[in-house]
Amino acid sequence: WERIAIAAVQYEGGDKAQGESVLQAVLAGKPEWSDYQRIGRLYADLGEWEKARPLFDKAMEMKKKASLYAEAGAWYYFNGDKEKGEALFDKAFATEADDPWAHAMAAAAYLGKKPRYW
């Protein structure tokens, strides 16, 4: 996650090519589900949903986690695929009905806001 954080600063700070290079190096190694989630989150937050979507999908293939389903669902919902977003919310709540992060992510989406990470 440290390299992803550095890449985010580079990417957002104006050296997009260098940031992208670091992100691709992480993905070319042995990424964990959380690496896919974090990189997907970065792209989604920067408005690059087409890059983010497959990364969230890969993270969900690797890890069955309520907050991950809900975060991905919120990004799907926020980016116009409300049906897929709601299906992922349902999956999140079926996985862990009382996960506060899942509820926060779904609530943000229904309010038209980007997911938040506390």
mmCIF file of C-alpha atoms in Angstrom:
data_model
loop_
_atom_site.group_PDB
_atom_site.id
_atom_site.type_symbol
_atom_site.label_atom_id
_atom_site.label_comp_id
_atom_site.label_asym_id
_atom_site.label_seq_id
_atom_site.Cartn_x
_atom_site.Cartn_y
_atom_site.Cartn_z
ATOM 1 C CA TRP A 1 0.000 0.000 0.000
ATOM 2 C CA GLU A 2 2.961 2.310 0.525
ATOM 3 C CA ARG A 3 3.865 2.270 -3.180
ATOM 4 C CA ILE A 4 0.235 2.928 -4.051
ATOM 5 C CA ALA A 5 0.241 5.961 -1.753
ATOM 6 C CA ILE A 6 3.400 7.304 -3.397
ATOM 7 C CA ALA A 7 1.940 6.668 -6.855
ATOM 8 C CA ALA A 8 -1.220 8.543 -5.861
ATOM 9 C CA VAL A 9 0.824 11.619 -4.908
ATOM 10 C CA GLN A 10 2.746 11.434 -8.183
ATOM 11 C CA TYR A 11 -0.401 10.849 -10.233
ATOM 12 C CA GLU A 12 -2.357 13.663 -8.610
ATOM 13 C CA GLY A 13 0.662 15.944 -8.295
ATOM 14 C CA GLY A 14 1.232 16.245 -11.995
ATOM 15 C CA ASP A 15 3.557 13.346 -12.802
ATOM 16 C CA LYS A 16 0.792 11.067 -14.000
ATOM 17 C CA ALA A 17 3.148 8.914 -16.099
ATOM 18 C CA GLN A 18 5.402 8.125 -13.137
ATOM 19 C CA GLY A 19 2.421 7.421 -10.881
ATOM 20 C CA GLU A 20 0.916 5.129 -13.501
ATOM 21 C CA SER A 21 4.249 3.337 -13.843
ATOM 22 C CA VAL A 22 4.330 2.592 -10.117
ATOM 23 C CA LEU A 23 0.700 1.405 -10.120
ATOM 24 C CA GLN A 24 1.375 -0.925 -13.045
ATOM 25 C CA ALA A 25 4.457 -2.295 -11.264
ATOM 26 C CA VAL A 26 2.307 -3.123 -8.230
ATOM 27 C CA LEU A 27 -0.246 -4.867 -10.435
ATOM 28 C CA ALA A 28 2.476 -6.772 -12.310
ATOM 29 C CA GLY A 29 3.815 -8.227 -9.064
ATOM 30 C CA LYS A 30 1.777 -10.348 -6.688
ATOM 31 C CA PRO A 31 -1.012 -7.945 -5.736
ATOM 32 C CA GLU A 32 -3.357 -8.749 -2.890
ATOM 33 C CA TRP A 33 -7.085 -8.066 -3.088
ATOM 34 C CA SER A 34 -6.544 -4.859 -1.130
ATOM 35 C CA ASP A 35 -4.053 -3.600 -3.732
ATOM 36 C CA TYR A 36 -6.707 -3.961 -6.414
ATOM 37 C CA GLN A 37 -9.177 -2.163 -4.153
ATOM 38 C CA ARG A 38 -6.805 0.698 -3.329
ATOM 39 C CA ILE A 39 -5.756 1.276 -6.932
ATOM 40 C CA GLY A 40 -9.374 1.014 -8.048
ATOM 41 C CA ARG A 41 -10.309 3.534 -5.371
ATOM 42 C CA LEU A 42 -7.642 5.955 -6.603
ATOM 43 C CA TYR A 43 -8.792 5.738 -10.214
ATOM 44 C CA ALA A 44 -12.462 6.016 -9.241
ATOM 45 C CA ASP A 45 -11.818 9.018 -7.024
ATOM 46 C CA LEU A 46 -9.992 10.709 -9.910
ATOM 47 C CA GLY A 47 -12.913 10.090 -12.241
ATOM 48 C CA GLU A 48 -11.297 7.234 -14.168
ATOM 49 C CA TRP A 49 -14.062 4.689 -13.639
ATOM 50 C CA GLU A 50 -13.163 2.635 -16.716
ATOM 51 C CA LYS A 51 -9.772 1.902 -15.142
ATOM 52 C CA ALA A 52 -11.243 1.394 -11.683
ATOM 53 C CA ARG A 53 -14.091 -1.000 -12.474
ATOM 54 C CA PRO A 54 -12.024 -4.090 -13.417
ATOM 55 C CA LEU A 55 -9.837 -3.592 -10.353
ATOM 56 C CA PHE A 56 -12.816 -3.590 -8.013
ATOM 57 C CA ASP A 57 -14.158 -6.651 -9.820
ATOM 58 C CA LYS A 58 -10.828 -8.456 -9.352
ATOM 59 C CA ALA A 59 -10.707 -7.522 -5.655
ATOM 60 C CA MET A 60 -14.208 -8.938 -5.172
ATOM 61 C CA GLU A 61 -13.197 -12.176 -6.921
ATOM 62 C CA MET A 62 -10.354 -12.539 -4.456
ATOM 63 C CA LYS A 63 -12.062 -11.457 -1.228
ATOM 64 C CA LYS A 64 -15.610 -11.864 0.048
ATOM 65 C CA LYS A 65 -15.976 -8.826 2.307
ATOM 66 C CA ALA A 66 -19.032 -6.718 3.056
ATOM 67 C CA SER A 67 -17.275 -3.360 3.025
ATOM 68 C CA LEU A 68 -15.562 -4.197 -0.279
ATOM 69 C CA TYR A 69 -18.868 -5.167 -1.899
ATOM 70 C CA ALA A 70 -20.446 -1.981 -0.595
ATOM 71 C CA GLU A 71 -17.592 0.258 -1.717
ATOM 72 C CA ALA A 72 -17.611 -1.258 -5.199
ATOM 73 C CA GLY A 73 -21.401 -0.983 -5.207
ATOM 74 C CA ALA A 74 -21.192 2.678 -4.259
ATOM 75 C CA TRP A 75 -18.797 3.377 -7.130
ATOM 76 C CA TYR A 76 -20.979 1.466 -9.573
ATOM 77 C CA TYR A 77 -24.020 3.407 -8.324
ATOM 78 C CA PHE A 78 -22.175 6.739 -8.385
ATOM 79 C CA ASN A 79 -21.068 6.075 -11.966
ATOM 80 C CA GLY A 80 -24.580 5.373 -13.229
ATOM 81 C CA ASP A 81 -24.940 1.585 -12.905
ATOM 82 C CA LYS A 82 -27.516 1.689 -10.137
ATOM 83 C CA GLU A 83 -28.700 -1.878 -10.747
ATOM 84 C CA LYS A 84 -25.207 -3.347 -10.262
ATOM 85 C CA GLY A 85 -24.602 -1.031 -7.308
ATOM 86 C CA GLU A 86 -27.746 -2.149 -5.524
ATOM 87 C CA ALA A 87 -26.963 -5.811 -6.237
ATOM 88 C CA LEU A 88 -23.580 -5.301 -4.564
ATOM 89 C CA PHE A 89 -25.217 -3.564 -1.599
ATOM 90 C CA ASP A 90 -27.502 -6.589 -1.229
ATOM 91 C CA LYS A 91 -24.460 -8.858 -1.347
ATOM 92 C CA ALA A 92 -22.699 -6.733 1.264
ATOM 93 C CA PHE A 93 -25.605 -6.846 3.681
ATOM 94 C CA ALA A 94 -26.088 -10.582 3.106
ATOM 95 C CA THR A 95 -22.403 -11.101 3.916
ATOM 96 C CA GLU A 96 -22.414 -8.983 7.078
ATOM 97 C CA ALA A 97 -25.673 -7.204 7.854
ATOM 98 C CA ASP A 98 -24.312 -4.888 10.537
ATOM 99 C CA ASP A 99 -21.037 -3.756 8.921
ATOM 100 C CA PRO A 100 -20.993 0.022 9.521
ATOM 101 C CA TRP A 101 -18.660 0.652 6.554
ATOM 102 C CA ALA A 102 -21.071 -1.082 4.204
ATOM 103 C CA HIS A 103 -23.929 1.082 5.442
ATOM 104 C CA ALA A 104 -21.834 4.254 5.117
ATOM 105 C CA MET A 105 -20.833 3.391 1.544
ATOM 106 C CA ALA A 106 -24.419 2.640 0.504
ATOM 107 C CA ALA A 107 -25.695 5.794 2.186
ATOM 108 C CA ALA A 108 -23.117 7.941 0.382
ATOM 109 C CA ALA A 109 -24.187 6.475 -2.955
ATOM 110 C CA TYR A 110 -27.871 7.113 -2.287
ATOM 111 C CA LEU A 111 -27.002 10.714 -1.407
ATOM 112 C CA GLY A 112 -25.125 11.106 -4.694
ATOM 113 C CA LYS A 113 -21.755 11.375 -2.955
ATOM 114 C CA LYS A 114 -18.504 9.581 -3.605
ATOM 115 C CA PRO A 115 -17.640 6.871 -1.089
ATOM 116 C CA ARG A 116 -15.636 8.139 1.876
ATOM 117 C CA TYR A 117 -12.895 6.351 3.788
ATOM 118 C CA TRP A 118 -12.402 7.047 7.432
#
